[in-house]
Amino acid sequence: MVATALDVRAFEEVPAWVARRLRPHADRAADELLTELRRGDPQTGEEEAGRARAGVAAGIRHFCDLVEDPDAGWERVSAFYLRVGRRLARDGRDPVETHQALRRSACVAWRTLAAVSGDLDHAALSLVMDAQFSYMDAVAEVIAAGYAAEAA
């Protein structure tokens, strides 16, 4: 297993109801990203589109898992992204693709959260933002480690 650690302090501070409110919208957020991808590149293939959609939905669910259980969730989430990095290397793809997808996913997640946040105040939004950046940094590091391990 990769020794990449996630700073769970930010996740511990995010109210658990944020995950409960965001999780049911993971598929809708993934569909929104897929629509954006196709708008930007109408030639996006079905396989690529399906991969992107699945990745976004999984990413949002993983984020919710970490909000709900910061200590226990990371091992499973990091194992998933380690496999992603290895698969990228086997397929001859660049990890930069995944980093771009992480950024796009973050934008979609924020739009989704804004639509369902209700009484989420500025302080709570700040906590979610801190957790999201921590998540993205750790995921990118694990993907890179998986890629490097497979490429070696």
PDB file of C-alpha atoms in Angstrom:
ATOM      1  CA  MET A   1       0.000   0.000   0.000  1.00  0.00           C
ATOM      2  CA  VAL A   2       1.121   3.542  -0.660  1.00  0.00           C
ATOM      3  CA  ALA A   3       2.187   5.535   2.389  1.00  0.00           C
ATOM      4  CA  THR A   4       0.422   8.694   1.229  1.00  0.00           C
ATOM      5  CA  ALA A   5      -1.479  10.169   4.110  1.00  0.00           C
ATOM      6  CA  LEU A   6      -4.576  12.278   4.016  1.00  0.00           C
ATOM      7  CA  ASP A   7      -4.797  15.118   6.491  1.00  0.00           C
ATOM      8  CA  VAL A   8      -8.129  14.136   7.985  1.00  0.00           C
ATOM      9  CA  ARG A   9      -8.421  17.178  10.247  1.00  0.00           C
ATOM     10  CA  ALA A  10     -10.367  19.100   7.609  1.00  0.00           C
ATOM     11  CA  PHE A  11     -12.747  16.168   7.104  1.00  0.00           C
ATOM     12  CA  GLU A  12     -13.322  15.862  10.848  1.00  0.00           C
ATOM     13  CA  GLU A  13     -14.554  19.457  10.907  1.00  0.00           C
ATOM     14  CA  VAL A  14     -17.018  19.204   7.993  1.00  0.00           C
ATOM     15  CA  PRO A  15     -20.566  18.634   9.264  1.00  0.00           C
ATOM     16  CA  ALA A  16     -21.646  15.054   8.451  1.00  0.00           C
ATOM     17  CA  TRP A  17     -24.927  16.295   7.008  1.00  0.00           C
ATOM     18  CA  VAL A  18     -22.958  17.798   4.103  1.00  0.00           C
ATOM     19  CA  ALA A  19     -22.107  14.280   2.925  1.00  0.00           C
ATOM     20  CA  ARG A  20     -25.666  13.082   3.456  1.00  0.00           C
ATOM     21  CA  ARG A  21     -26.953  15.959   1.362  1.00  0.00           C
ATOM     22  CA  LEU A  22     -24.311  15.686  -1.381  1.00  0.00           C
ATOM     23  CA  ARG A  23     -24.182  11.882  -1.830  1.00  0.00           C
ATOM     24  CA  PRO A  24     -27.613  11.444  -3.501  1.00  0.00           C
ATOM     25  CA  HIS A  25     -26.548  13.940  -6.174  1.00  0.00           C
ATOM     26  CA  ALA A  26     -23.311  12.192  -7.204  1.00  0.00           C
ATOM     27  CA  ASP A  27     -24.834  10.672 -10.344  1.00  0.00           C
ATOM     28  CA  ARG A  28     -26.458  13.945 -11.383  1.00  0.00           C
ATOM     29  CA  ALA A  29     -23.132  15.744 -10.930  1.00  0.00           C
ATOM     30  CA  ALA A  30     -21.408  13.079 -13.031  1.00  0.00           C
ATOM     31  CA  ASP A  31     -24.023  13.518 -15.765  1.00  0.00           C
ATOM     32  CA  GLU A  32     -23.418  17.275 -15.680  1.00  0.00           C
ATOM     33  CA  LEU A  33     -19.686  16.768 -16.188  1.00  0.00           C
ATOM     34  CA  LEU A  34     -20.346  14.359 -19.030  1.00  0.00           C
ATOM     35  CA  THR A  35     -22.539  16.972 -20.720  1.00  0.00           C
ATOM     36  CA  GLU A  36     -19.730  19.524 -20.356  1.00  0.00           C
ATOM     37  CA  LEU A  37     -17.180  17.115 -21.793  1.00  0.00           C
ATOM     38  CA  ARG A  38     -19.333  16.429 -24.808  1.00  0.00           C
ATOM     39  CA  ARG A  39     -20.027  20.131 -25.313  1.00  0.00           C
ATOM     40  CA  GLY A  40     -16.290  20.834 -25.270  1.00  0.00           C
ATOM     41  CA  ASP A  41     -15.427  17.846 -27.434  1.00  0.00           C
ATOM     42  CA  PRO A  42     -18.353  16.302 -29.327  1.00  0.00           C
ATOM     43  CA  GLN A  43     -16.011  13.501 -30.405  1.00  0.00           C
ATOM     44  CA  THR A  44     -15.655  12.230 -26.836  1.00  0.00           C
ATOM     45  CA  GLY A  45     -15.946   8.472 -27.183  1.00  0.00           C
ATOM     46  CA  GLU A  46     -18.404   6.396 -25.202  1.00  0.00           C
ATOM     47  CA  GLU A  47     -15.634   4.563 -23.346  1.00  0.00           C
ATOM     48  CA  GLU A  48     -13.930   7.811 -22.326  1.00  0.00           C
ATOM     49  CA  ALA A  49     -17.266   9.375 -21.394  1.00  0.00           C
ATOM     50  CA  GLY A  50     -18.235   6.367 -19.300  1.00  0.00           C
ATOM     51  CA  ARG A  51     -14.882   6.382 -17.551  1.00  0.00           C
ATOM     52  CA  ALA A  52     -15.172  10.111 -16.797  1.00  0.00           C
ATOM     53  CA  ARG A  53     -18.715   9.744 -15.483  1.00  0.00           C
ATOM     54  CA  ALA A  54     -17.823   6.798 -13.274  1.00  0.00           C
ATOM     55  CA  GLY A  55     -14.757   8.615 -11.969  1.00  0.00           C
ATOM     56  CA  VAL A  56     -16.690  11.734 -11.014  1.00  0.00           C
ATOM     57  CA  ALA A  57     -19.443   9.791  -9.270  1.00  0.00           C
ATOM     58  CA  ALA A  58     -16.856   7.683  -7.421  1.00  0.00           C
ATOM     59  CA  GLY A  59     -14.884  10.776  -6.432  1.00  0.00           C
ATOM     60  CA  ILE A  60     -17.912  12.476  -4.926  1.00  0.00           C
ATOM     61  CA  ARG A  61     -18.894   9.307  -3.081  1.00  0.00           C
ATOM     62  CA  HIS A  62     -15.335   8.869  -1.802  1.00  0.00           C
ATOM     63  CA  PHE A  63     -15.323  12.464  -0.564  1.00  0.00           C
ATOM     64  CA  CYS A  64     -18.611  11.807   1.235  1.00  0.00           C
ATOM     65  CA  ASP A  65     -17.173   8.606   2.740  1.00  0.00           C
ATOM     66  CA  LEU A  66     -14.288  10.612   4.162  1.00  0.00           C
ATOM     67  CA  VAL A  67     -16.578  13.263   5.625  1.00  0.00           C
ATOM     68  CA  GLU A  68     -18.654  10.537   7.283  1.00  0.00           C
ATOM     69  CA  ASP A  69     -15.662   8.519   8.525  1.00  0.00           C
ATOM     70  CA  PRO A  70     -12.361  10.400   8.086  1.00  0.00           C
ATOM     71  CA  ASP A  71     -10.137   7.809   9.733  1.00  0.00           C
ATOM     72  CA  ALA A  72     -11.488   4.615   8.188  1.00  0.00           C
ATOM     73  CA  GLY A  73     -12.282   5.840   4.691  1.00  0.00           C
ATOM     74  CA  TRP A  74      -8.862   6.823   3.344  1.00  0.00           C
ATOM     75  CA  GLU A  75      -7.338   3.339   3.129  1.00  0.00           C
ATOM     76  CA  ARG A  76     -10.109   2.143   0.803  1.00  0.00           C
ATOM     77  CA  VAL A  77     -10.139   5.383  -1.203  1.00  0.00           C
ATOM     78  CA  SER A  78      -6.367   5.405  -1.653  1.00  0.00           C
ATOM     79  CA  ALA A  79      -6.411   1.754  -2.790  1.00  0.00           C
ATOM     80  CA  PHE A  80      -8.937   2.727  -5.484  1.00  0.00           C
ATOM     81  CA  TYR A  81      -6.773   5.586  -6.771  1.00  0.00           C
ATOM     82  CA  LEU A  82      -3.605   3.494  -6.621  1.00  0.00           C
ATOM     83  CA  ARG A  83      -5.321   1.108  -9.059  1.00  0.00           C
ATOM     84  CA  VAL A  84      -6.283   4.096 -11.228  1.00  0.00           C
ATOM     85  CA  GLY A  85      -2.627   5.156 -11.427  1.00  0.00           C
ATOM     86  CA  ARG A  86      -1.505   1.632 -12.308  1.00  0.00           C
ATOM     87  CA  ARG A  87      -4.179   1.348 -14.997  1.00  0.00           C
ATOM     88  CA  LEU A  88      -3.101   4.667 -16.510  1.00  0.00           C
ATOM     89  CA  ALA A  89       0.461   3.378 -16.812  1.00  0.00           C
ATOM     90  CA  ARG A  90      -0.656   0.059 -18.328  1.00  0.00           C
ATOM     91  CA  ASP A  91      -2.856   1.885 -20.835  1.00  0.00           C
ATOM     92  CA  GLY A  92      -0.057   4.295 -21.761  1.00  0.00           C
ATOM     93  CA  ARG A  93      -2.080   7.297 -20.609  1.00  0.00           C
ATOM     94  CA  ASP A  94      -0.781  10.416 -18.915  1.00  0.00           C
ATOM     95  CA  PRO A  95      -1.655  10.997 -15.228  1.00  0.00           C
ATOM     96  CA  VAL A  96      -2.261  14.641 -16.163  1.00  0.00           C
ATOM     97  CA  GLU A  97      -5.602  13.463 -17.612  1.00  0.00           C
ATOM     98  CA  THR A  98      -6.684  12.386 -14.164  1.00  0.00           C
ATOM     99  CA  HIS A  99      -5.495  15.615 -12.565  1.00  0.00           C
ATOM    100  CA  GLN A 100      -7.598  17.537 -15.077  1.00  0.00           C
ATOM    101  CA  ALA A 101     -10.555  15.296 -14.284  1.00  0.00           C
ATOM    102  CA  LEU A 102     -10.061  15.960 -10.564  1.00  0.00           C
ATOM    103  CA  ARG A 103     -10.237  19.699 -11.170  1.00  0.00           C
ATOM    104  CA  ARG A 104     -13.333  19.359 -13.353  1.00  0.00           C
ATOM    105  CA  SER A 105     -14.924  17.104 -10.776  1.00  0.00           C
ATOM    106  CA  ALA A 106     -14.223  19.653  -8.064  1.00  0.00           C
ATOM    107  CA  CYS A 107     -16.027  22.335 -10.064  1.00  0.00           C
ATOM    108  CA  VAL A 108     -19.019  20.077 -10.606  1.00  0.00           C
ATOM    109  CA  ALA A 109     -19.054  19.099  -6.933  1.00  0.00           C
ATOM    110  CA  TRP A 110     -19.088  22.769  -5.925  1.00  0.00           C
ATOM    111  CA  ARG A 111     -21.967  23.542  -8.270  1.00  0.00           C
ATOM    112  CA  THR A 112     -23.858  20.565  -6.894  1.00  0.00           C
ATOM    113  CA  LEU A 113     -23.118  21.555  -3.317  1.00  0.00           C
ATOM    114  CA  ALA A 114     -24.243  25.117  -4.009  1.00  0.00           C
ATOM    115  CA  ALA A 115     -27.546  23.775  -5.329  1.00  0.00           C
ATOM    116  CA  VAL A 116     -28.203  21.563  -2.299  1.00  0.00           C
ATOM    117  CA  SER A 117     -26.363  23.354   0.510  1.00  0.00           C
ATOM    118  CA  GLY A 118     -29.368  25.023   2.092  1.00  0.00           C
ATOM    119  CA  ASP A 119     -28.128  26.299   5.413  1.00  0.00           C
ATOM    120  CA  LEU A 120     -24.401  25.719   4.843  1.00  0.00           C
ATOM    121  CA  ASP A 121     -22.771  28.852   6.207  1.00  0.00           C
ATOM    122  CA  HIS A 122     -19.500  30.433   5.091  1.00  0.00           C
ATOM    123  CA  ALA A 123     -17.519  28.755   7.856  1.00  0.00           C
ATOM    124  CA  ALA A 124     -18.804  25.314   6.844  1.00  0.00           C
ATOM    125  CA  LEU A 125     -18.131  26.072   3.168  1.00  0.00           C
ATOM    126  CA  SER A 126     -14.571  26.966   4.094  1.00  0.00           C
ATOM    127  CA  LEU A 127     -14.205  23.614   5.871  1.00  0.00           C
ATOM    128  CA  VAL A 128     -15.512  21.772   2.806  1.00  0.00           C
ATOM    129  CA  MET A 129     -13.069  23.683   0.608  1.00  0.00           C
ATOM    130  CA  ASP A 130     -10.128  22.790   2.871  1.00  0.00           C
ATOM    131  CA  ALA A 131     -11.171  19.140   2.862  1.00  0.00           C
ATOM    132  CA  GLN A 132     -11.578  19.115  -0.909  1.00  0.00           C
ATOM    133  CA  PHE A 133      -8.124  20.523  -1.588  1.00  0.00           C
ATOM    134  CA  SER A 134      -6.604  18.083   0.890  1.00  0.00           C
ATOM    135  CA  TYR A 135      -8.457  15.265  -0.877  1.00  0.00           C
ATOM    136  CA  MET A 136      -7.340  16.363  -4.345  1.00  0.00           C
ATOM    137  CA  ASP A 137      -3.692  16.659  -3.268  1.00  0.00           C
ATOM    138  CA  ALA A 138      -3.677  13.230  -1.632  1.00  0.00           C
ATOM    139  CA  VAL A 139      -5.503  11.567  -4.546  1.00  0.00           C
ATOM    140  CA  ALA A 140      -3.097  13.079  -7.085  1.00  0.00           C
ATOM    141  CA  GLU A 141      -0.160  11.813  -5.030  1.00  0.00           C
ATOM    142  CA  VAL A 142      -1.594   8.280  -4.829  1.00  0.00           C
ATOM    143  CA  ILE A 143      -2.343   8.201  -8.563  1.00  0.00           C
ATOM    144  CA  ALA A 144       1.228   9.299  -9.295  1.00  0.00           C
ATOM    145  CA  ALA A 145       2.571   6.595  -6.966  1.00  0.00           C
ATOM    146  CA  GLY A 146       0.466   3.917  -8.651  1.00  0.00           C
ATOM    147  CA  TYR A 147       1.586   5.127 -12.058  1.00  0.00           C
ATOM    148  CA  ALA A 148       5.255   5.119 -11.030  1.00  0.00           C
ATOM    149  CA  ALA A 149       4.984   1.654  -9.462  1.00  0.00           C
ATOM    150  CA  GLU A 150       3.423   0.190 -12.602  1.00  0.00           C
ATOM    151  CA  ALA A 151       5.820   1.975 -14.949  1.00  0.00           C
ATOM    152  CA  ALA A 152       8.888   0.753 -13.000  1.00  0.00           C
TER     153      ALA A 152
END
